[in-house]
Amino acid sequence: MAQLWGGRFTKQTDEAVKAFNDSIGFDKRLYREDITGSIAHAQMLGAQSIISSDEAGQIIEGLKGILADVEDGSLAITNEYEDIHSFVEANLIDRIGDAGKKLHTGRSRNDQVALDMKLYTRRKTMEIRRHVSGLLTTLLSLMEENTDTYMPGFTHLQKAQPTTLAHHLGAYFEMFKRDAGRLDDCLVRMNYCPLGSGALAGTTYPLDRSMTASLLGFTGPTLNSMDSVSDRDYLIELMSALSLIMMHLSRFSEELITWNSNEYRFVEMDDAFSTGSSIMPQKKNPDICELVRGKTGRVYGDLMSLLTTMKGLPLAYNKDMQEDKEPAFDAIDTAEACISLFSEMLSTITFRKEVMRLSAVRGFTNATDAADYLVVKGVPFRDAHGIIGRLVLHCIDENKSIDEMSLDELKAFSPAFEEDLYDAVSLKTCVEKRLTLGAPGPYIMKRVIAEEKEWLSSWNSRIADEIA
Ligand code: ARG
C-alpha cells in the first residue's frame, strides 16, 4: 500500500499525475520529524485512551524501529510512496499490522506536515544559530587582534578617514549580531505546535494538545486550527532572516574580493579556500566569496517564491502549500553552507597590514584631521576646509602626502601651521583620537569589544540550553 487514500476512487492515478503530485522526492528529509511527531501523537492517543496503551506501545516501538532502520541505511525511502507520511505509515502497518492503522486517528496530513516542517525548521534554525555564533566568534577574535591595524575607511569607495581593521570588521559583527537576534525572534514565534488541528477544524476525539506540544518541546499548542494548517509565516520569517544574513555575507564577500584584487592586495586568501584558472597559471581566485555573493540571489528567490505562493491562498490548507518545501530547504541548505564556509575562510585569511597602513597614509585620509588641526589653531572650520582642499590638490600634483610637505610649504597655505602639525595628522594620532563610542580609537574599540564578548558568551550559553 503506497497510498493513504483510494477508497473513493475507481481508477488508478495517472502516472504523470502521480509524479506531479508526489512530494516524497523532497520531503523524505522530514523522516525524523515525521516519526518523532507520530511517536508523540501515539503516546497522547494512549494516554487519552483513544487507543489502548498496548496499541500505543506497539506503534511507538514500530516507529522507533523504522527510524533506526532508515538511519542505518537498511530501510530506503523510495519513490513509490506519495510523501514521507505515507512512507512511515505504510511501513508501520507492514511491521506491526492492525495497531499501525490506528496511528492516524484524530490527525490529518495537514496538521502532520505543518508539524513536521515546524520541527525541521526549528532544528535547522538552531543549527544556523550555532553557525552564526561561530562566525561572530571568529570576527571577535580578529577584532581583538587588530585594534591597531590601520587602514583607510571608505565612502563612495573613495578613501575617506583612517580606521582600523578591528573597526571595519566590527561593522560586520553588528550586522550578524542583529541576525542572531532575528533568528531568536523567529524561534519564539515559531515554537507553537499545530498537531491536533486535524484537516482544518480540529477533531471530535478528546486529544490532549498541550501534552503533544510539551512532549515535542513547544511553548504550547497553536490556538486556531485553520491558521495552524495553513500558516507558513515562520518559513517566510526564517527566509527573511536568512536573506538578511546572505545580504551581509554578500557585502562582506564583495569587500574581500576587492581587497584580494591585484590593485588592493589588502588580503591573501588561503590556498585551501581559493581556486585556480584552467588557462591562466597566475590566477588565484576568491571563488568562495563569489559563490556566497552569487547564492544570495538564490536565497532571495526562495523567499519571493514562497511569499508569492502564499499571497492568494484561501483558508485553510491548499496543495499549493506543498511548494513551501523546496524553497525553504534550499534557503536553509544554502545559508547554512555559506555561513559555515565563510567563517572558516575568514579565519584563514591573511591581512596584509603594511599594505593597509600604506594605503591609509597615501590616501589623504588625514585631511579631516588636518582641517580640525587648523580649527584648534583658531581657523573657522569652513576656512580650514578650503585651505586643506587647496593643500590636497597641491599634494596630488606633487605626488606627496600632507606630512611629506615641509613646514615652509605648509605655511604658504596657512600661517597657522606649526611643527606640531606632523604629529597631529599622523595616522596613529588620527585613529587614536577617534574616541566617540562606536569609533575606531583603540581605547574605545577595546571597550566595545569587551561588551560584545560578554554579550556573545551570554548568547552562547542561552543557545546551548535549547532543545535540539
Ligand atoms: N505533501 C503534502 C504537503 O507537503 C502533505 C499534506 C497533504 N495533505 C493533503 N490534504 N493532501 O503539503
GROMACS .gro file of C-alpha atoms in nm, residues 62-410:
model
  349
   62GLY     CA    1   0.735   0.018   1.540
   63LEU     CA    2   0.812   0.383   1.472
   64LYS     CA    3   1.141   0.363   1.660
   65GLY     CA    4   1.233   0.059   1.453
   66ILE     CA    5   1.160   0.245   1.130
   67LEU     CA    6   1.372   0.538   1.244
   68ALA     CA    7   1.664   0.313   1.335
   69ASP     CA    8   1.642   0.128   1.004
   70VAL     CA    9   1.625   0.445   0.798
   71GLU     CA   10   1.922   0.587   0.986
   72ASP     CA   11   2.141   0.280   0.948
   73GLY     CA   12   2.053   0.256   0.580
   74SER     CA   13   1.872  -0.077   0.596
   75LEU     CA   14   1.538   0.083   0.504
   76ALA     CA   15   1.543   0.302   0.195
   77ILE     CA   16   1.286   0.576   0.139
   78THR     CA   17   1.175   0.503  -0.214
   79ASN     CA   18   0.964   0.696  -0.463
   80GLU     CA   19   0.673   0.454  -0.471
   81TYR     CA   20   0.518   0.645  -0.179
   82GLU     CA   21   0.335   0.973  -0.222
   83ASP     CA   22   0.508   1.151   0.062
   84ILE     CA   23   0.704   1.088   0.379
   85HIS     CA   24   0.385   1.050   0.584
   86SER     CA   25   0.264   0.767   0.358
   87PHE     CA   26   0.604   0.603   0.372
   88VAL     CA   27   0.613   0.598   0.752
   89GLU     CA   28   0.252   0.486   0.795
   90ALA     CA   29   0.274   0.214   0.530
   91ASN     CA   30   0.593   0.077   0.682
   92LEU     CA   31   0.443   0.086   1.028
   93ILE     CA   32   0.142  -0.117   0.914
   94ASP     CA   33   0.375  -0.365   0.740
   95ARG     CA   34   0.566  -0.407   1.063
   96ILE     CA   35   0.301  -0.420   1.334
   97GLY     CA   36  -0.024  -0.487   1.146
   98ASP     CA   37  -0.362  -0.357   1.265
   99ALA     CA   38  -0.238  -0.140   1.552
  100GLY     CA   39  -0.046   0.063   1.293
  101LYS     CA   40  -0.374   0.151   1.125
  102LYS     CA   41  -0.476   0.343   1.437
  103LEU     CA   42  -0.188   0.590   1.433
  104HIS     CA   43  -0.368   0.840   1.212
  105THR     CA   44  -0.668   0.864   1.448
  106GLY     CA   45  -0.756   1.229   1.510
  107ARG     CA   46  -0.489   1.351   1.273
  108SER     CA   47  -0.467   1.474   0.914
  109ARG     CA   48  -0.169   1.506   0.691
  110ASN     CA   49  -0.242   1.878   0.702
  111ASP     CA   50  -0.154   1.916   1.069
  112GLN     CA   51   0.107   1.644   1.035
  113VAL     CA   52   0.301   1.820   0.761
  114ALA     CA   53   0.267   2.153   0.942
  115LEU     CA   54   0.421   1.987   1.248
  116ASP     CA   55   0.699   1.814   1.051
  117MET     CA   56   0.801   2.137   0.884
  118LYS     CA   57   0.799   2.326   1.211
  119LEU     CA   58   1.010   2.065   1.387
  120TYR     CA   59   1.255   2.059   1.097
  121THR     CA   60   1.271   2.436   1.066
  122ARG     CA   61   1.316   2.476   1.440
  123ARG     CA   62   1.607   2.229   1.443
  124LYS     CA   63   1.769   2.395   1.144
  125THR     CA   64   1.721   2.746   1.284
  126MET     CA   65   1.904   2.631   1.595
  127GLU     CA   66   2.186   2.484   1.385
  128ILE     CA   67   2.210   2.803   1.184
  129ARG     CA   68   2.229   3.000   1.509
  130ARG     CA   69   2.531   2.795   1.605
  131HIS     CA   70   2.697   2.874   1.271
  132VAL     CA   71   2.625   3.243   1.324
  133SER     CA   72   2.778   3.212   1.668
  134GLY     CA   73   3.092   3.059   1.511
  135LEU     CA   74   3.114   3.347   1.268
  136LEU     CA   75   3.073   3.602   1.548
  137THR     CA   76   3.346   3.428   1.747
  138THR     CA   77   3.586   3.439   1.452
  139LEU     CA   78   3.507   3.807   1.395
  140LEU     CA   79   3.557   3.895   1.758
  141SER     CA   80   3.898   3.735   1.780
  142LEU     CA   81   4.009   3.908   1.459
  143MET     CA   82   3.885   4.233   1.609
  144GLU     CA   83   4.081   4.175   1.928
  145GLU     CA   84   4.398   4.119   1.726
  146ASN     CA   85   4.356   4.423   1.506
  147THR     CA   86   4.267   4.728   1.713
  148ASP     CA   87   4.596   4.884   1.596
  149THR     CA   88   4.585   4.766   1.236
  150TYR     CA   89   4.536   5.089   1.044
  151MET     CA   90   4.355   5.105   0.717
  152PRO     CA   91   4.158   5.354   0.515
  153GLY     CA   92   3.786   5.379   0.577
  154PHE     CA   93   3.585   5.443   0.262
  155THR     CA   94   3.280   5.633   0.149
  156HIS     CA   95   3.179   5.609  -0.219
  157LEU     CA   96   3.466   5.359  -0.236
  158GLN     CA   97   3.699   5.659  -0.202
  159LYS     CA   98   3.942   5.676   0.086
  160ALA     CA   99   3.771   5.888   0.349
  161GLN     CA  100   3.911   5.874   0.702
  162PRO     CA  101   4.152   5.641   0.874
  163THR     CA  102   4.016   5.350   1.069
  164THR     CA  103   4.131   5.010   1.189
  165LEU     CA  104   4.066   4.659   1.072
  166ALA     CA  105   3.901   4.587   1.409
  167HIS     CA  106   3.658   4.871   1.348
  168HIS     CA  107   3.582   4.763   0.991
  169LEU     CA  108   3.521   4.403   1.098
  170GLY     CA  109   3.322   4.532   1.394
  171ALA     CA  110   3.065   4.670   1.150
  172TYR     CA  111   3.002   4.315   1.030
  173PHE     CA  112   2.990   4.194   1.387
  174GLU     CA  113   2.697   4.430   1.448
  175MET     CA  114   2.517   4.304   1.137
  176PHE     CA  115   2.550   3.939   1.233
  177LYS     CA  116   2.457   4.021   1.591
  178ARG     CA  117   2.128   4.164   1.464
  179ASP     CA  118   2.089   3.849   1.255
  180ALA     CA  119   2.134   3.645   1.571
  181GLY     CA  120   1.850   3.843   1.729
  182ARG     CA  121   1.629   3.784   1.428
  183LEU     CA  122   1.687   3.408   1.448
  184ASP     CA  123   1.597   3.422   1.818
  185ASP     CA  124   1.275   3.606   1.732
  186CYS     CA  125   1.182   3.357   1.460
  187LEU     CA  126   1.217   3.075   1.709
  188VAL     CA  127   0.996   3.240   1.969
  189ARG     CA  128   0.704   3.284   1.728
  190MET     CA  129   0.762   2.952   1.553
  191ASN     CA  130   0.751   2.745   1.868
  192TYR     CA  131   0.379   2.662   1.886
  193CYS     CA  132   0.255   2.317   1.800
  194PRO     CA  133  -0.004   2.269   1.523
  195LEU     CA  134  -0.056   1.897   1.592
  196GLY     CA  135  -0.417   1.821   1.678
  197SER     CA  136  -0.560   2.077   1.436
  198GLY     CA  137  -0.673   1.796   1.208
  199ALA     CA  138  -0.755   1.876   0.848
  200LEU     CA  139  -0.873   2.227   0.939
  201ALA     CA  140  -1.139   2.212   1.210
  202GLY     CA  141  -0.986   2.008   1.489
  203THR     CA  142  -1.134   1.673   1.574
  204THR     CA  143  -1.406   1.510   1.781
  205TYR     CA  144  -1.156   1.284   1.963
  206PRO     CA  145  -1.053   1.408   2.308
  207LEU     CA  146  -0.695   1.492   2.208
  208ASP     CA  147  -0.465   1.649   2.464
  209ARG     CA  148  -0.293   1.908   2.253
  210SER     CA  149  -0.097   2.052   2.542
  211MET     CA  150   0.053   1.711   2.605
  212THR     CA  151   0.183   1.666   2.250
  213ALA     CA  152   0.305   2.026   2.244
  214SER     CA  153   0.506   1.973   2.559
  215LEU     CA  154   0.635   1.629   2.455
  216LEU     CA  155   0.772   1.793   2.142
  217GLY     CA  156   0.932   2.085   2.325
  218PHE     CA  157   0.690   2.355   2.209
  219THR     CA  158   0.590   2.653   2.418
  220GLY     CA  159   0.229   2.542   2.377
  221PRO     CA  160  -0.031   2.442   2.119
  222THR     CA  161  -0.148   2.682   1.846
  223LEU     CA  162  -0.489   2.839   1.907
  224ASN     CA  163  -0.670   2.827   1.576
  225SER     CA  164  -0.684   2.506   1.377
  226MET     CA  165  -0.742   2.675   1.041
  227ASP     CA  166  -0.443   2.900   1.087
  228SER     CA  167  -0.236   2.608   1.217
  229VAL     CA  168  -0.265   2.405   0.899
  230SER     CA  169  -0.220   2.699   0.665
  231ASP     CA  170   0.039   2.911   0.844
  232ARG     CA  171   0.371   2.933   0.665
  233ASP     CA  172   0.474   3.265   0.825
  234TYR     CA  173   0.751   3.101   1.020
  235LEU     CA  174   0.914   2.982   0.699
  236ILE     CA  175   0.883   3.326   0.545
  237GLU     CA  176   1.023   3.486   0.859
  238LEU     CA  177   1.314   3.249   0.863
  239MET     CA  178   1.381   3.302   0.494
  240SER     CA  179   1.370   3.679   0.551
  241ALA     CA  180   1.623   3.642   0.830
  242LEU     CA  181   1.835   3.419   0.606
  243SER     CA  182   1.809   3.671   0.322
  244LEU     CA  183   1.947   3.939   0.552
  245ILE     CA  184   2.228   3.711   0.662
  246MET     CA  185   2.307   3.642   0.298
  247MET     CA  186   2.296   4.014   0.218
  248HIS     CA  187   2.551   4.075   0.493
  249LEU     CA  188   2.771   3.788   0.380
  250SER     CA  189   2.745   3.914   0.025
  251ARG     CA  190   2.859   4.266   0.116
  252PHE     CA  191   3.144   4.118   0.317
  253SER     CA  192   3.233   3.892   0.024
  254GLU     CA  193   3.230   4.185  -0.214
  255GLU     CA  194   3.476   4.368   0.008
  256LEU     CA  195   3.704   4.069   0.043
  257ILE     CA  196   3.700   4.020  -0.334
  258THR     CA  197   3.801   4.384  -0.375
  259TRP     CA  198   4.064   4.356  -0.102
  260ASN     CA  199   4.200   4.044  -0.268
  261SER     CA  200   4.231   4.216  -0.606
  262ASN     CA  201   4.575   4.283  -0.754
  263GLU     CA  202   4.509   4.655  -0.708
  264TYR     CA  203   4.423   4.647  -0.336
  265ARG     CA  204   4.624   4.349  -0.208
  266PHE     CA  205   4.485   4.403   0.145
  267VAL     CA  206   4.431   4.030   0.195
  268GLU     CA  207   4.574   3.699   0.091
  269MET     CA  208   4.324   3.415   0.075
  270ASP     CA  209   4.438   3.079   0.199
  271ASP     CA  210   4.514   2.831  -0.081
  272ALA     CA  211   4.261   2.589   0.065
  273PHE     CA  212   3.987   2.845   0.011
  274SER     CA  213   4.084   2.965  -0.337
  275THR     CA  214   4.074   2.812  -0.681
  276GLY     CA  215   4.287   2.844  -0.992
  277SER     CA  216   4.223   2.901  -1.360
  278SER     CA  217   4.246   2.629  -1.625
  279ILE     CA  218   4.416   2.868  -1.866
  280MET     CA  219   4.583   3.147  -1.668
  281PRO     CA  220   4.851   2.996  -1.448
  282GLN     CA  221   4.897   3.307  -1.235
  283LYS     CA  222   4.536   3.312  -1.110
  284LYS     CA  223   4.421   3.250  -0.755
  285ASN     CA  224   4.056   3.332  -0.740
  286PRO     CA  225   3.833   3.414  -0.440
  287ASP     CA  226   3.562   3.173  -0.553
  288ILE     CA  227   3.412   3.111  -0.209
  289CYS     CA  228   3.334   3.481  -0.174
  290GLU     CA  229   3.199   3.497  -0.528
  291LEU     CA  230   2.977   3.196  -0.471
  292VAL     CA  231   2.845   3.334  -0.144
  293ARG     CA  232   2.767   3.661  -0.323
  294GLY     CA  233   2.607   3.467  -0.606
  295LYS     CA  234   2.399   3.241  -0.385
  296THR     CA  235   2.248   3.542  -0.212
  297GLY     CA  236   2.020   3.594  -0.512
  298ARG     CA  237   1.908   3.237  -0.481
  299VAL     CA  238   1.800   3.276  -0.118
  300TYR     CA  239   1.612   3.598  -0.203
  301GLY     CA  240   1.444   3.398  -0.482
  302ASP     CA  241   1.339   3.129  -0.235
  303LEU     CA  242   1.182   3.393  -0.013
  304MET     CA  243   0.999   3.557  -0.304
  305SER     CA  244   0.882   3.220  -0.425
  306LEU     CA  245   0.703   3.132  -0.101
  307LEU     CA  246   0.567   3.483  -0.048
  308THR     CA  247   0.415   3.460  -0.395
  309THR     CA  248   0.280   3.110  -0.339
  310MET     CA  249   0.102   3.222  -0.025
  311LYS     CA  250  -0.040   3.553  -0.138
  312GLY     CA  251  -0.368   3.437  -0.288
  313LEU     CA  252  -0.447   3.126  -0.086
  314PRO     CA  253  -0.788   3.094   0.073
  315LEU     CA  254  -0.810   2.925   0.412
  316ALA     CA  255  -0.723   2.663   0.503
  317TYR     CA  256  -0.485   2.402   0.354
  318ASN     CA  257  -0.429   2.405  -0.022
  319LYS     CA  258  -0.192   2.182  -0.212
  320ASP     CA  259  -0.004   2.494  -0.324
  321MET     CA  260   0.150   2.479   0.022
  322GLN     CA  261   0.346   2.172  -0.072
  323GLU     CA  262   0.552   2.422  -0.272
  324ASP     CA  263   0.688   2.559   0.056
  325LYS     CA  264   0.938   2.278   0.089
  326GLU     CA  265   1.186   2.311  -0.192
  327PRO     CA  266   1.248   2.684  -0.148
  328ALA     CA  267   1.261   2.654   0.232
  329PHE     CA  268   1.504   2.361   0.217
  330ASP     CA  269   1.712   2.536  -0.047
  331ALA     CA  270   1.732   2.859   0.154
  332ILE     CA  271   1.825   2.668   0.470
  333ASP     CA  272   2.088   2.449   0.298
  334THR     CA  273   2.237   2.742   0.110
  335ALA     CA  274   2.256   2.979   0.404
  336GLU     CA  275   2.392   2.712   0.636
  337ALA     CA  276   2.671   2.619   0.394
  338CYS     CA  277   2.753   2.982   0.320
  339ILE     CA  278   2.777   3.088   0.685
  340SER     CA  279   2.994   2.798   0.789
  341LEU     CA  280   3.228   2.806   0.486
  342PHE     CA  281   3.257   3.181   0.505
  343SER     CA  282   3.363   3.170   0.871
  344GLU     CA  283   3.623   2.905   0.801
  345MET     CA  284   3.755   3.108   0.511
  346LEU     CA  285   3.764   3.421   0.723
  347SER     CA  286   3.965   3.252   0.995
  348THR     CA  287   4.234   3.152   0.740
  349ILE     CA  288   4.269   3.488   0.562
  350THR     CA  289   4.595   3.677   0.594
  351PHE     CA  290   4.557   4.054   0.628
  352ARG     CA  291   4.847   4.246   0.474
  353LYS     CA  292   4.871   4.501   0.749
  354GLU     CA  293   5.153   4.705   0.598
  355VAL     CA  294   4.971   4.737   0.264
  356MET     CA  295   4.660   4.853   0.450
  357ARG     CA  296   4.856   5.104   0.653
  358LEU     CA  297   5.032   5.249   0.349
  359SER     CA  298   4.702   5.277   0.170
  360ALA     CA  299   4.568   5.486   0.457
  361VAL     CA  300   4.883   5.704   0.464
  362ARG     CA  301   4.872   5.772   0.091
  363GLY     CA  302   4.507   5.846   0.057
  364PHE     CA  303   4.472   6.180   0.240
  365THR     CA  304   4.258   6.002   0.498
  366ASN     CA  305   4.401   6.255   0.746
  367ALA     CA  306   4.260   6.555   0.557
  368THR     CA  307   3.971   6.598   0.803
  369ASP     CA  308   4.218   6.584   1.091
  370ALA     CA  309   4.438   6.844   0.922
  371ALA     CA  310   4.134   7.074   0.896
  372ASP     CA  311   4.049   7.004   1.262
  373TYR     CA  312   4.409   7.094   1.348
  374LEU     CA  313   4.360   7.438   1.193
  375VAL     CA  314   4.033   7.476   1.382
  376VAL     CA  315   4.219   7.419   1.708
  377LYS     CA  316   4.461   7.692   1.597
  378GLY     CA  317   4.168   7.932   1.562
  379VAL     CA  318   4.078   7.899   1.193
  380PRO     CA  319   3.700   7.867   1.135
  381PHE     CA  320   3.612   7.516   1.007
  382ARG     CA  321   3.477   7.633   0.670
  383ASP     CA  322   3.801   7.823   0.600
  384ALA     CA  323   4.009   7.531   0.725
  385HIS     CA  324   3.818   7.301   0.487
  386GLY     CA  325   3.908   7.531   0.194
  387ILE     CA  326   4.274   7.557   0.295
  388ILE     CA  327   4.318   7.182   0.325
  389GLY     CA  328   4.131   7.128  -0.002
  390ARG     CA  329   4.381   7.351  -0.183
  391LEU     CA  330   4.668   7.183   0.001
  392VAL     CA  331   4.547   6.836  -0.106
  393LEU     CA  332   4.520   6.949  -0.467
  394HIS     CA  333   4.879   7.072  -0.449
  395CYS     CA  334   4.995   6.747  -0.286
  396ILE     CA  335   4.830   6.543  -0.560
  397ASP     CA  336   5.028   6.743  -0.819
  398GLU     CA  337   5.346   6.694  -0.620
  399ASN     CA  338   5.268   6.328  -0.551
  400LYS     CA  339   5.320   6.379  -0.178
  401SER     CA  340   5.118   6.322   0.134
  402ILE     CA  341   5.034   6.614   0.366
  403ASP     CA  342   5.301   6.517   0.619
  404GLU     CA  343   5.565   6.497   0.347
  405MET     CA  344   5.533   6.874   0.292
  406SER     CA  345   5.787   7.099   0.465
  407LEU     CA  346   5.664   7.348   0.724
  408ASP     CA  347   5.755   7.637   0.490
  409GLU     CA  348   5.550   7.486   0.211
  410LEU     CA  349   5.260   7.439   0.453
   0.00000   0.00000   0.00000
